[in-house]
Amino acid sequence: MSEFGQSGIVKRGIERADAKAVERLGRSGVATVHEAQGRTGLMKPYMRPVWPGAAVSGTAVTVLAHPGDNWMLHVAAEMIKPGDVVVVAVTTDNDDGMFGDLLATSFRARGGLGLVIDAGARDARTLAEMKFPVWSKAIHAKGTVKATVGSVNVPIVCAGMLVNPGDAIVADDDGVVVVPRERVVAVADAAEAREKNEESKRARLAAGELGLDLYAMREPLAKAGLKYVD
Amino acid sequence: MSEFGQSGIVKRGIERADAKAVERLGRSGVATVHEAQGRTGLMKPYMRPVWPGAAVSGTAVTVLAHPGDNWMLHVAAEMIKPGDVVVVAVTTDNDDGMFGDLLATSFRARGGLGLVIDAGARDARTLAEMKFPVWSKAIHAKGTVKATVGSVNVPIVCAGMLVNPGDAIVADDDGVVVVPRERVVAVADAAEAREKNEESKRARLAAGELGLDLYAMREPLAKAGLKYVD
Amino acid sequence: MSEFGQSGIVKRGIERADAKAVERLGRSGVATVHEAQGRTGLMKPYMRPVWPGAAVSGTAVTVLAHPGDNWMLHVAAEMIKPGDVVVVAVTTDNDDGMFGDLLATSFRARGGLGLVIDAGARDARTLAEMKFPVWSKAIHAKGTVKATVGSVNVPIVCAGMLVNPGDAIVADDDGVVVVPRERVVAVADAAEAREKNEESKRARLAAGELGLDLYAMREPLAKAGLKYVD
Amino acid sequence: MSEFGQSGIVKRGIERADAKAVERLGRSGVATVHEAQGRTGLMKPYMRPVWPGAAVSGTAVTVLAHPGDNWMLHVAAEMIKPGDVVVVAVTTDNDDGMFGDLLATSFRARGGLGLVIDAGARDARTLAEMKFPVWSKAIHAKGTVKATVGSVNVPIVCAGMLVNPGDAIVADDDGVVVVPRERVVAVADAAEAREKNEESKRARLAAGELGLDLYAMREPLAKAGLKYVD
Amino acid sequence: MSEFGQSGIVKRGIERADAKAVERLGRSGVATVHEAQGRTGLMKPYMRPVWPGAAVSGTAVTVLAHPGDNWMLHVAAEMIKPGDVVVVAVTTDNDDGMFGDLLATSFRARGGLGLVIDAGARDARTLAEMKFPVWSKAIHAKGTVKATVGSVNVPIVCAGMLVNPGDAIVADDDGVVVVPRERVVAVADAAEAREKNEESKRARLAAGELGLDLYAMREPLAKAGLKYVD
Amino acid sequence: MSEFGQSGIVKRGIERADAKAVERLGRSGVATVHEAQGRTGLMKPYMRPVWPGAAVSGTAVTVLAHPGDNWMLHVAAEMIKPGDVVVVAVTTDNDDGMFGDLLATSFRARGGLGLVIDAGARDARTLAEMKFPVWSKAIHAKGTVKATVGSVNVPIVCAGMLVNPGDAIVADDDGVVVVPRERVVAVADAAEAREKNEESKRARLAAGELGLDLYAMREPLAKAGLKYVD
């Protein structure tokens, strides 16, 4: 990780997570994937979809940008391969609208599936109409300059989570989760196993069985000192 | 209120607010109920519905949980009676996703009508599809442990408001309001009176009459020193 | 600007921005108008529409209110002329629900097109059903008193932006932008020119052309020190 | 608790926590008292002393005020008895400077020992020079009106914590903790026992003994799955 | 105010508030000046002195900067005349450390008395040692670029308050207040009158007289519905 | 980085940054070190020293903790070697007071120089008296449990910045900066060079020379479109 935090670098050839496994992760959804990899990988809860119902899974092209400056998003467009999701960090907290419908059009034309940005997005209604999925910290029309170089495809910290280029990104109404590239198959397996397990539990809970009994919690609760009074 | 803030206690037999009055409060809605009880009882505005259009009124089963730990929600499930809304406080600020579709399934099977949680919820899309109403501080997939006991059916402070078990909870797009158990009938009466009164005002305002005249504000405004200039 | 910050004044005769130009600004939308006037005029991103899809353009009737007190909104109602948008600042940060469906009914009856308030609004569902567009800092049922006079039609700072009475207000899903009264025609012209220009760019980007080439960025990026590595 | 949230009431005769025990709590300090009563009673961490080193313990005179309105603090002054700390909640979030050196002079003349306010304070430097201890959410010069009545000596929620009139308030650099009136002797005993216990631990830790051994944590850590790798 | 929000402009000849009156305002302090001009002019409470005890009064040289870019502060240095305070707004929320000990050295050499910045400052310890007074939103070491032009000596909105070049700025432990250039003498007079008035009140309050009697509040409180109960 | 985000692991043998270089970094201070490594490595500005004047430089022992649970800090104590600074991340946002004077005593006995924690600290006054330097997000007395294992000496993200065990940590009044282990010598060299360079600039600025001339900014400013008006 010697290039962490470096500026002015675009890495061209990156290894991407296995496409099939990334797709399977998307079917499991954020909450399940997060649990399946040991409750890790989740970005902060301020990352919200620009339009309700947005969902995506893909491989990360990472961007490190300067506040108020979206120059690097144009550089990133050239690095996109079909199946990618662009993930943008800024060197400091910033809400500016770095991304709108023109960049969405460009990203989609290159095969880009979506955007995750620890800053603002704009053209919210058009993005919804295009069904181009975006998770951001803010919706803000504030325009940006193109003056200072950052980097593309270096490791970044986005919304509190480390993202390496090529990692899997899964995002939906529950937020955004990152799965390290080399773990995608294992996590996809674990996620699917977890889903199957939940299915039977859901039926039993729907029938009125209590989690206290289903998960055998009564004894540990009593040991932990829980007391019932009338 | 000797048990305020105590940990490790589940109170079984609680008195609940009158079910009919609680239903009437729900028809009046949060803003009207809040006004009808003298502008009191409102939780902080960061409490938002997980899906738009959610609305509920019910009697409170209260939960005091530990940050990052949803064990007590399983304990609470057993305490639910038809018509209840579970209200969750945490001993410190926390956004973790303590509640998802499995617990919603379980609560509903017990007769629970909804959830109000001063923390996070997850499985947002499934909760919307189930039409299970939830108000929370955050939507976050972050999973929780089951390690430390809290309490059920003790007085709690949730989003800045005191809630006693059995109090009426009314929640909709405008937020969440608490009505003390013993006041529900009086408040429901006052809310309905207020609604009737508003109906005639609405018609007069729609016809172009000014609030200045309708509410006889011109004289008090002049006395308070308001001046018109050209 | 000698009246800035004064209290207890209602200015009756204000000059309003040209109605045709204001309408044209509305068709261009917030992001385009903001860019067209040199990336200025935008309110802070915490100003959000109460219901998705809300959009308005109009001329500002300004209000300076006291926290927890909506008396001046009733005074403002009388000052509304068809085509106006009421813009409310508070003398200090406040989230109270100063505006609801009754005031919306009254404003509409006077020709008011919408509301922008650096505080809270309530009756969110009814406002959506009425299709009365409101941008606010919060949705909160908290009721207000009518005790202290503020001002109407004085210059105010709303959500970080100076608003003079009669200025154009354009608001949509991307936020709220203010255009000074005397600049509306020039900005409307610039916004439309910008839109035309964007149309052709959108087509080229959709065809896969890169922004790097479309905007001739490769040379300035290299000069700024950007390096490609493998 | 029937008067919770009521407005327009001043309760004259309140029972106060035992003065000796309150003084002992002050000597133990906030962190120890909070632990001694089972990790309860703590206000939110945004409550900070206006000047470093401030510390107080006393009995609560409670105030419920309206945002931007400090009328009730003058009413509260008359209710102060020697040894009291005034605790102020506002019906909604507000940062206005409701309290300054004149009120501090008045409170002190009545025997008041300090102030805890879930809003703003001002005259910060003079308060420091007077050594009048104040904990607040903000330091803000913003002046307030005297227009709307609230209440004095009713139960309030201040910075997330329920405070009944007469409860013990302990505040220092670590924040503010509330001890219910009827528990002060028991909590003071527990706090002092805790302090004695800590003294011996401090010496052993200072000598290089590990908490892992002092608290016998190695076995439970291993059981919980902790693994050491090289 | 046609130049509001414009970029790329440095205004050389500005009119400054009367130096004597500005000095008198400084002696009165922020809270008194704010009250004396009718409770207006105050910046938001997040503006805090970088070191305790800082106090300044001077005439504003205004700066509009781009996020993450302090180029305009160097341009502003040349515009400083003895007695000036530089006031910096950013076109969007930004916490970067735009100002440190080198710029403080330069500003002081030009006669600058202090800085008010709606962004970050750094070299906090050196600024304290130099006794150079700074009010900022954050203390942050984050460095900035010099790439995009803003403006100097145009009207700006800083921390929620309009500032015109040449206005008086008064800042101390209670925050920052702006007095419009043409009102400084009147406000200085009013502030001094207020101080004299407060002196006699302080003595009476210190002697135990209640504000209720001193300000004749008992009758209006009763009229407003306040009730005493036992 | 395969262990990123893993739970339940304590890594014993870690490589530490060169002690001499770490000491030199401390002498340069946070702002200079941050600039010297290309404006990277800085934690978010909410990380503040618990007592003013605190300053430290050392090598990181990293901790990943669970919200409301400080068990892992006891585990970390055993891993401390003279010259270390403990750096704590939590799996989710949390302000609890995970660290106080007892742990400080223990850390110091093991050779620990300080603490950086993306959560709360308590016993603020005792920490100041001990001169044990701590940077935290909050000061909060809130106690924690010891129930769930996290990890020690794995890569963590603390306050927005990646920290690997053994990295250099430099902290002072300006915040906290991380220097990757393998870069400490190069960065210490660059920082010292920068300081020397600044010394001569400081003298010239103090003599009244403008940054505009010192840094030859007049031509690029004119090229960027800056215009002077009267």
PDB file of N, CA, C and O in Angstrom, chain A residues 105-126:
ATOM      1  N   THR A 105     -24.094  10.086 -18.008  1.00  0.00           N
ATOM      2  CA  THR A 105     -24.209   9.648 -19.402  1.00  0.00           C
ATOM      3  C   THR A 105     -22.884   9.074 -19.898  1.00  0.00           C
ATOM      4  O   THR A 105     -22.834   8.016 -20.542  1.00  0.00           O
ATOM      5  N   SER A 106     -21.803   9.767 -19.545  1.00  0.00           N
ATOM      6  CA  SER A 106     -20.482   9.327 -19.974  1.00  0.00           C
ATOM      7  C   SER A 106     -20.086   8.004 -19.309  1.00  0.00           C
ATOM      8  O   SER A 106     -19.618   7.073 -19.967  1.00  0.00           O
ATOM      9  N   PHE A 107     -20.302   7.922 -18.003  1.00  0.00           N
ATOM     10  CA  PHE A 107     -19.944   6.688 -17.286  1.00  0.00           C
ATOM     11  C   PHE A 107     -20.718   5.496 -17.858  1.00  0.00           C
ATOM     12  O   PHE A 107     -20.162   4.424 -18.073  1.00  0.00           O
ATOM     13  N   ARG A 108     -22.026   5.709 -18.089  1.00  0.00           N
ATOM     14  CA  ARG A 108     -22.856   4.610 -18.599  1.00  0.00           C
ATOM     15  C   ARG A 108     -22.378   4.173 -19.981  1.00  0.00           C
ATOM     16  O   ARG A 108     -22.344   2.977 -20.288  1.00  0.00           O
ATOM     17  N   ALA A 109     -22.002   5.158 -20.799  1.00  0.00           N
ATOM     18  CA  ALA A 109     -21.531   4.823 -22.145  1.00  0.00           C
ATOM     19  C   ALA A 109     -20.272   3.957 -22.093  1.00  0.00           C
ATOM     20  O   ALA A 109     -19.994   3.183 -23.013  1.00  0.00           O
ATOM     21  N   ARG A 110     -19.492   4.086 -21.014  1.00  0.00           N
ATOM     22  CA  ARG A 110     -18.268   3.292 -20.855  1.00  0.00           C
ATOM     23  C   ARG A 110     -18.526   1.959 -20.177  1.00  0.00           C
ATOM     24  O   ARG A 110     -17.592   1.185 -19.958  1.00  0.00           O
ATOM     25  N   GLY A 111     -19.765   1.729 -19.739  1.00  0.00           N
ATOM     26  CA  GLY A 111     -20.065   0.478 -19.035  1.00  0.00           C
ATOM     27  C   GLY A 111     -20.168   0.636 -17.526  1.00  0.00           C
ATOM     28  O   GLY A 111     -20.371  -0.349 -16.810  1.00  0.00           O
ATOM     29  N   GLY A 112     -20.036   1.864 -17.052  1.00  0.00           N
ATOM     30  CA  GLY A 112     -20.140   2.112 -15.618  1.00  0.00           C
ATOM     31  C   GLY A 112     -21.552   1.880 -15.116  1.00  0.00           C
ATOM     32  O   GLY A 112     -22.521   2.254 -15.777  1.00  0.00           O
ATOM     33  N   LEU A 113     -21.673   1.254 -13.925  1.00  0.00           N
ATOM     34  CA  LEU A 113     -22.984   0.874 -13.406  1.00  0.00           C
ATOM     35  C   LEU A 113     -23.527   1.841 -12.362  1.00  0.00           C
ATOM     36  O   LEU A 113     -24.724   1.821 -12.061  1.00  0.00           O
ATOM     37  N   GLY A 114     -22.627   2.647 -11.767  1.00  0.00           N
ATOM     38  CA  GLY A 114     -23.123   3.524 -10.713  1.00  0.00           C
ATOM     39  C   GLY A 114     -21.998   4.313 -10.103  1.00  0.00           C
ATOM     40  O   GLY A 114     -20.843   4.230 -10.526  1.00  0.00           O
ATOM     41  N   LEU A 115     -22.341   5.110  -9.083  1.00  0.00           N
ATOM     42  CA  LEU A 115     -21.374   5.992  -8.429  1.00  0.00           C
ATOM     43  C   LEU A 115     -21.610   5.991  -6.925  1.00  0.00           C
ATOM     44  O   LEU A 115     -22.741   6.040  -6.452  1.00  0.00           O
ATOM     45  N   VAL A 116     -20.502   5.992  -6.167  1.00  0.00           N
ATOM     46  CA  VAL A 116     -20.532   6.161  -4.716  1.00  0.00           C
ATOM     47  C   VAL A 116     -19.592   7.308  -4.417  1.00  0.00           C
ATOM     48  O   VAL A 116     -18.400   7.225  -4.723  1.00  0.00           O
ATOM     49  N   ILE A 117     -20.100   8.411  -3.837  1.00  0.00           N
ATOM     50  CA  ILE A 117     -19.276   9.612  -3.686  1.00  0.00           C
ATOM     51  C   ILE A 117     -19.433  10.203  -2.288  1.00  0.00           C
ATOM     52  O   ILE A 117     -20.543  10.489  -1.850  1.00  0.00           O
ATOM     53  N   ASP A 118     -18.299  10.395  -1.609  1.00  0.00           N
ATOM     54  CA  ASP A 118     -18.301  10.985  -0.263  1.00  0.00           C
ATOM     55  C   ASP A 118     -18.287  12.516  -0.399  1.00  0.00           C
ATOM     56  O   ASP A 118     -17.402  13.206   0.099  1.00  0.00           O
ATOM     57  N   ALA A 119     -19.293  13.019  -1.124  1.00  0.00           N
ATOM     58  CA  ALA A 119     -19.450  14.447  -1.429  1.00  0.00           C
ATOM     59  C   ALA A 119     -20.859  14.593  -1.975  1.00  0.00           C
ATOM     60  O   ALA A 119     -21.725  13.755  -1.693  1.00  0.00           O
ATOM     61  N   GLY A 120     -21.112  15.645  -2.786  1.00  0.00           N
ATOM     62  CA  GLY A 120     -22.458  15.855  -3.286  1.00  0.00           C
ATOM     63  C   GLY A 120     -22.658  15.383  -4.709  1.00  0.00           C
ATOM     64  O   GLY A 120     -21.707  15.164  -5.461  1.00  0.00           O
ATOM     65  N   ALA A 121     -23.939  15.208  -5.085  1.00  0.00           N
ATOM     66  CA  ALA A 121     -24.332  14.924  -6.470  1.00  0.00           C
ATOM     67  C   ALA A 121     -25.432  15.915  -6.837  1.00  0.00           C
ATOM     68  O   ALA A 121     -26.069  16.499  -5.959  1.00  0.00           O
ATOM     69  N   ARG A 122     -25.654  16.113  -8.135  1.00  0.00           N
ATOM     70  CA  ARG A 122     -26.738  17.006  -8.540  1.00  0.00           C
ATOM     71  C   ARG A 122     -27.471  16.423  -9.747  1.00  0.00           C
ATOM     72  O   ARG A 122     -27.160  15.317 -10.155  1.00  0.00           O
ATOM     73  N   ASP A 123     -28.436  17.187 -10.268  1.00  0.00           N
ATOM     74  CA  ASP A 123     -29.320  16.671 -11.332  1.00  0.00           C
ATOM     75  C   ASP A 123     -30.056  15.445 -10.793  1.00  0.00           C
ATOM     76  O   ASP A 123     -30.215  14.429 -11.492  1.00  0.00           O
ATOM     77  N   ALA A 124     -30.527  15.555  -9.562  1.00  0.00           N
ATOM     78  CA  ALA A 124     -31.118  14.402  -8.874  1.00  0.00           C
ATOM     79  C   ALA A 124     -32.287  13.808  -9.662  1.00  0.00           C
ATOM     80  O   ALA A 124     -32.407  12.593  -9.795  1.00  0.00           O
ATOM     81  N   ARG A 125     -33.128  14.686 -10.198  1.00  0.00           N
ATOM     82  CA  ARG A 125     -34.289  14.152 -10.887  1.00  0.00           C
ATOM     83  C   ARG A 125     -33.893  13.417 -12.177  1.00  0.00           C
ATOM     84  O   ARG A 125     -34.426  12.349 -12.482  1.00  0.00           O
ATOM     85  N   THR A 126     -32.944  13.988 -12.914  1.00  0.00           N
ATOM     86  CA  THR A 126     -32.517  13.332 -14.151  1.00  0.00           C
ATOM     87  C   THR A 126     -31.839  11.995 -13.846  1.00  0.00           C
ATOM     88  O   THR A 126     -32.045  11.009 -14.563  1.00  0.00           O
TER      89      THR A 126
END
